[in-house]
Coordinates of C-alpha atoms in Angstrom, one line a residue:
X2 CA -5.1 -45.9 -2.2
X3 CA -4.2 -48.7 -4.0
X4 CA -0.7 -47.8 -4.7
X5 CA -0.8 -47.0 -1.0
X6 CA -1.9 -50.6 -0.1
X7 CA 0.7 -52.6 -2.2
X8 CA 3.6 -50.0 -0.7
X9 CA 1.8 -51.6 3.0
X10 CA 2.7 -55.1 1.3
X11 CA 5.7 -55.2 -0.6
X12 CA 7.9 -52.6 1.7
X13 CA 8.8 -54.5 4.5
X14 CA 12.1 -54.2 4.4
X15 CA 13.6 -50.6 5.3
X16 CA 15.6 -48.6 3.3
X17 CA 17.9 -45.4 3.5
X18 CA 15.5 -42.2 3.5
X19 CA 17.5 -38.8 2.3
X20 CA 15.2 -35.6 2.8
X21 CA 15.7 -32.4 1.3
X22 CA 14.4 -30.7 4.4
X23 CA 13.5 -30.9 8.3
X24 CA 10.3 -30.1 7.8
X25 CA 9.5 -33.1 5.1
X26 CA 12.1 -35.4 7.8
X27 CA 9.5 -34.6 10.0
X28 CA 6.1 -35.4 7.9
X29 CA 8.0 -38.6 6.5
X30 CA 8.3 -39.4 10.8
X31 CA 4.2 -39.3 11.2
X32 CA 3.8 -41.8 8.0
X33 CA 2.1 -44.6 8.8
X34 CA 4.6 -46.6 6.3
X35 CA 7.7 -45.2 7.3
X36 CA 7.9 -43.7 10.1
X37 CA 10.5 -46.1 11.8
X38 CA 13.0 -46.2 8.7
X39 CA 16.1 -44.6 8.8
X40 CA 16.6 -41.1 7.4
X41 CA 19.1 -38.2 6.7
X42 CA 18.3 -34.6 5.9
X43 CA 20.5 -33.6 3.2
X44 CA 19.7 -30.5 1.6
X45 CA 20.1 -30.2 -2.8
X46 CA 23.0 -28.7 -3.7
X47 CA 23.6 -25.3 -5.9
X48 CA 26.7 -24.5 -8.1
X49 CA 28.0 -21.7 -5.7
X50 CA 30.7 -20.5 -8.8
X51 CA 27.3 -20.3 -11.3
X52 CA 25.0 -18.8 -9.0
X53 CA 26.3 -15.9 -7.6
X54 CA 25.7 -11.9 -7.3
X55 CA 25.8 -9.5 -10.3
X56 CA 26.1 -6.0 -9.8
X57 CA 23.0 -4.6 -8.5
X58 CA 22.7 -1.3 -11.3
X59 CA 24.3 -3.3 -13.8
X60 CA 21.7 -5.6 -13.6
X61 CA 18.6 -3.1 -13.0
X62 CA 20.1 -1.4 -16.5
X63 CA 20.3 -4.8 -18.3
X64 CA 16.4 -5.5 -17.1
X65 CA 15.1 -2.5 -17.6
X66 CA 14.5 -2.0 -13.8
X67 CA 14.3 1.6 -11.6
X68 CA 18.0 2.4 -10.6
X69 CA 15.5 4.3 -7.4
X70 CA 13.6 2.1 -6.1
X71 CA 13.1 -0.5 -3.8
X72 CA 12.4 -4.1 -5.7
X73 CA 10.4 -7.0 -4.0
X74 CA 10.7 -9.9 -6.3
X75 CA 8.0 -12.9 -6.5
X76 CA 8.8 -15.7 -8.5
X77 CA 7.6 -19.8 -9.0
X78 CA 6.5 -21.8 -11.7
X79 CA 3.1 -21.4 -11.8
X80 CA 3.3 -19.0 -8.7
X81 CA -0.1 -17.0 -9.1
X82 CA -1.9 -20.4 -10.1
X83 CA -0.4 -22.9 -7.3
X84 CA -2.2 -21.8 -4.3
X85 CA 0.1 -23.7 -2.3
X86 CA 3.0 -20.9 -3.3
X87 CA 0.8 -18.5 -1.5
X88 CA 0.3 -15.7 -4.0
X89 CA -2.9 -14.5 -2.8
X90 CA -0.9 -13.9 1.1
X91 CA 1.6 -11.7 -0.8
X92 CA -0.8 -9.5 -2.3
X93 CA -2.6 -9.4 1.2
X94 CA 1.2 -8.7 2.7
X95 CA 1.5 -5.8 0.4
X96 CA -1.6 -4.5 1.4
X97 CA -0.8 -4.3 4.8
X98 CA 2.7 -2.8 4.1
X99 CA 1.5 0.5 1.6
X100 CA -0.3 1.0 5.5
X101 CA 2.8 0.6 7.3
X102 CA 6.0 1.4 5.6
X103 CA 7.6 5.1 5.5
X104 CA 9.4 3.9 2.2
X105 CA 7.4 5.3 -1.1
X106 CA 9.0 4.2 -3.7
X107 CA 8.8 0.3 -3.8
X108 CA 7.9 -1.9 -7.2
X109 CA 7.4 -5.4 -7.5
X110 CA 9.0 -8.5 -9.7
X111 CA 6.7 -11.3 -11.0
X112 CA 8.1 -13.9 -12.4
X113 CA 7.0 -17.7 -13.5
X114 CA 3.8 -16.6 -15.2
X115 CA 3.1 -17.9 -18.7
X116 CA 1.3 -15.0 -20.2
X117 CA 1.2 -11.3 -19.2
X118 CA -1.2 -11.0 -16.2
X119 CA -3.5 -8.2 -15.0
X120 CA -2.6 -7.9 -11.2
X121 CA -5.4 -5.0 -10.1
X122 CA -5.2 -6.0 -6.6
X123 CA -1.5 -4.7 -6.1
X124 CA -1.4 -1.1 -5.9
X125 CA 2.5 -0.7 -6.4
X126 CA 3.9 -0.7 -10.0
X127 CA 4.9 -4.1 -11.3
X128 CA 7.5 -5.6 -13.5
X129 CA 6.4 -8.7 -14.9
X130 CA 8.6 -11.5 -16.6
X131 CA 7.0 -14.5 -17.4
X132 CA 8.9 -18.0 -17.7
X133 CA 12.4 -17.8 -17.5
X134 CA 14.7 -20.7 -19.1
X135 CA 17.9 -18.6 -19.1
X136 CA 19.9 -18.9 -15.8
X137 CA 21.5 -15.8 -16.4
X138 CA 18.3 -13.5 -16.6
X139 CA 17.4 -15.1 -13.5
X140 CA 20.7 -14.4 -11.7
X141 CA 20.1 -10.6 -13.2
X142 CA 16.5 -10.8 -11.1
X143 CA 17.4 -11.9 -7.6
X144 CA 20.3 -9.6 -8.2
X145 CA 18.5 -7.0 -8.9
X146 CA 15.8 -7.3 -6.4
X147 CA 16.5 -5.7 -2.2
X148 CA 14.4 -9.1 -1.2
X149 CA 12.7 -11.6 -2.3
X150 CA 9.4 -12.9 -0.7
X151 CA 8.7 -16.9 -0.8
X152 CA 5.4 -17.0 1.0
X153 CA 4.3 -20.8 0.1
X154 CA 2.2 -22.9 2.7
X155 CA 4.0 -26.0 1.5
X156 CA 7.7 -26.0 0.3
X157 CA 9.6 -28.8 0.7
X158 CA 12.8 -26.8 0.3
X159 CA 12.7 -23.7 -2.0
X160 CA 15.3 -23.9 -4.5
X161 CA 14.4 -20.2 -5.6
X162 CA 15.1 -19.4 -2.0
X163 CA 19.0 -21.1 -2.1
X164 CA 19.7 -19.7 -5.4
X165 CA 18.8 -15.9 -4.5
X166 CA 20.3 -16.1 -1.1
X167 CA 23.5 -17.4 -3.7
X168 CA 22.9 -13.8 -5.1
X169 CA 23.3 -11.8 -1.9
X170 CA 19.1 -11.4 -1.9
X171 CA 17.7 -11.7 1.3
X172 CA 13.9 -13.4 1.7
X173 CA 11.3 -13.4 3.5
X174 CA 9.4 -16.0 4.4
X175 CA 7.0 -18.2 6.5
X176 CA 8.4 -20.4 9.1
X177 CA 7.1 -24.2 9.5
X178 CA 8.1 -24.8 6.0
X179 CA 11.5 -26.4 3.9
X180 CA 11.8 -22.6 4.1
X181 CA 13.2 -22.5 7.9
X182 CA 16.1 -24.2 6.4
X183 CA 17.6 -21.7 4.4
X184 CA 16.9 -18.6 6.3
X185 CA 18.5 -17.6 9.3
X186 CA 15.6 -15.1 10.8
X187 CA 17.1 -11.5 10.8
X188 CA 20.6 -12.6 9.6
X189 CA 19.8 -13.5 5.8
X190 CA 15.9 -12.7 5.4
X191 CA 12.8 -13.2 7.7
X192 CA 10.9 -15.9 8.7
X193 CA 7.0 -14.7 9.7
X194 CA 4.9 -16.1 11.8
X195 CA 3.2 -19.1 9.6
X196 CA 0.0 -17.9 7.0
X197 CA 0.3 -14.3 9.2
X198 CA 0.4 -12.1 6.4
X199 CA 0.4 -8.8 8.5
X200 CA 3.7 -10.5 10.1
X201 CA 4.4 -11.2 6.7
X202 CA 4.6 -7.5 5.6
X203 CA 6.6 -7.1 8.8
X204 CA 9.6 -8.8 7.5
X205 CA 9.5 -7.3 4.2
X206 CA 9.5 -3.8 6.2
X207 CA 12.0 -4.9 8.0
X208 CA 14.6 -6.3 5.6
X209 CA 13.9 -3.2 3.3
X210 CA 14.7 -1.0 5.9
X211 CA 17.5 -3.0 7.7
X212 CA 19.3 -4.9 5.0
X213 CA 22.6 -2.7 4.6
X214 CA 23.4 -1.7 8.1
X215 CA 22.7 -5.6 8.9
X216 CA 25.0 -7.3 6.1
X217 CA 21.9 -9.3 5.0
X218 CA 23.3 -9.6 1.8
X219 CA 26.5 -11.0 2.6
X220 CA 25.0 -13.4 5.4
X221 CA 22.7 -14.5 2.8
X222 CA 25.7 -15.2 0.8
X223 CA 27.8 -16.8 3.2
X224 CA 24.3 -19.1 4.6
X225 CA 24.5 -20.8 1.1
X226 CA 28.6 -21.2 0.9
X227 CA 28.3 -23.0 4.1
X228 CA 25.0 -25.0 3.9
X229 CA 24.0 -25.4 0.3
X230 CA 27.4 -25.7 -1.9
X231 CA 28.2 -28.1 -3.9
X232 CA 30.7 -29.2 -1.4
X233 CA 29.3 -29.0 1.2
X234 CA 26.3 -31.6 0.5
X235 CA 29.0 -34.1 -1.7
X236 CA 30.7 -34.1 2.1
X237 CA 27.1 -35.5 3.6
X238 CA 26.1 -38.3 0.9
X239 CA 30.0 -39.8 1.1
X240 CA 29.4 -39.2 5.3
X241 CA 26.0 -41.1 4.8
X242 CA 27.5 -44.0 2.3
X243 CA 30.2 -44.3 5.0
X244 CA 28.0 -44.7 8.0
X245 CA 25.6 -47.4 5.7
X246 CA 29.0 -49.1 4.5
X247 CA 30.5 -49.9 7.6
X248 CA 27.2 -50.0 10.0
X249 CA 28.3 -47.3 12.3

């Protein structure tokens, strides 16, 4: 509150906003501070040429991973802990979806943790990493995995989200979060109704089942070439400097 207070005082003048996402352009619109300053979504950017797609086997073989099966992959720092990453809707999700899905042989990715972890509510067998500082394993896990499920209640982007869509890995998702801004619903993942788990194991269903004969793999690639490259976000801060530059 005091910080608050002296922010009330001292920031009178306005200054150039930049948001990651519509969804925090939005909340930075209701504050009370700085709801009337200027601002530009830009999303961050990802090394499209680093992050991209490894052959799925190769990199099942190299992890240790069924060459069979399905693979849903979970993954955040402190994902399990951070109930605004929305663990406990996933476990609910895969609840509903052992119900609902004719596929049988499904396993599950955790990764983030920093010790091994008991996980007795999910009935599906589970592959756990814990936290990952090598870029390349990482690649090896979104590539590995059919989709990846982001169920957070708060994301003010996802960057786990852009960098396995950079690895052909749809995800599934909730919509009224940063989330909406990386996946295009049915084209490169799905995007649930918000904190509806059943809907939630709808659009894992769904992408399981659907991904090949709907290229969600190579949408989810092409959605971060033409949104979230390198290039592509350079292009919008130089457009921004521009437009502050000359007033227009």
């Amino acid at each position: 509150r005091w910080i608050w207070e002296k922010k009330v005082k001292y920031f009178k003048k306005p200054f150039q906003i930049i948001s990651p996402s519509n969804w925090m352009t939005e909340c930075i619109k209701k504050s009370f501070i700085m709801k009337s300053w200027p601002i530009e979504t830009i999303p961050l950017p990802i090394d499209i040429f680093k992050w991209k797609q490894i052959e799925k086997n190769f990199s099942r073989k190299e992890l240790n991973l069924p060459l069979n099966s399905k693979l849903i992959i979970f993954g955040a720092i402190g994902g399990t802990k951070d109930n605004r990453k929305g663990f406990k809707l996933f476990v609910s999700a895969l609840k509903h979806l052992k119900k609902k899905t004719n596929l049988k042989n499904i396993n599950i990715i955790i990764f983030g943790s920093s010790k091994k972890i008991n996980f007795i509510d999910i009935d599906y067998k589970i592959h756990q990493f814990n936290e990952i500082s090598d870029d390349t394993i990482l690649q090896k896990l979104y590539s590995a995995a059919d989709v990846m499920v982001a169920p957070s209640k708060m994301e003010t982007l996802g960057q786990t989200a852009i960098e396995s869509h950079a690895c052909g890995t749809p995800v599934v998702a909730f919509n009224d979060t940063g989330l909406s801004d990386i996946i295009e619903h049915r084209k490169s993942g799905y995007l649930a109704e918000f904190l509806n788990q059943i809907d939630l194991a709808n659009g894992i269903n769904w992408v399981l089942e659907n991904s090949y004969e709907n290229n969600l793999s190579i949408n989810s690639r092409k959605r971060v070439e033409n949104y979230f490259s390198e290039k592509v976000i350079i292009k919008k801060y130089l457009d921004l400097y521009k437009k502050i530059s000359t007033g227009k």
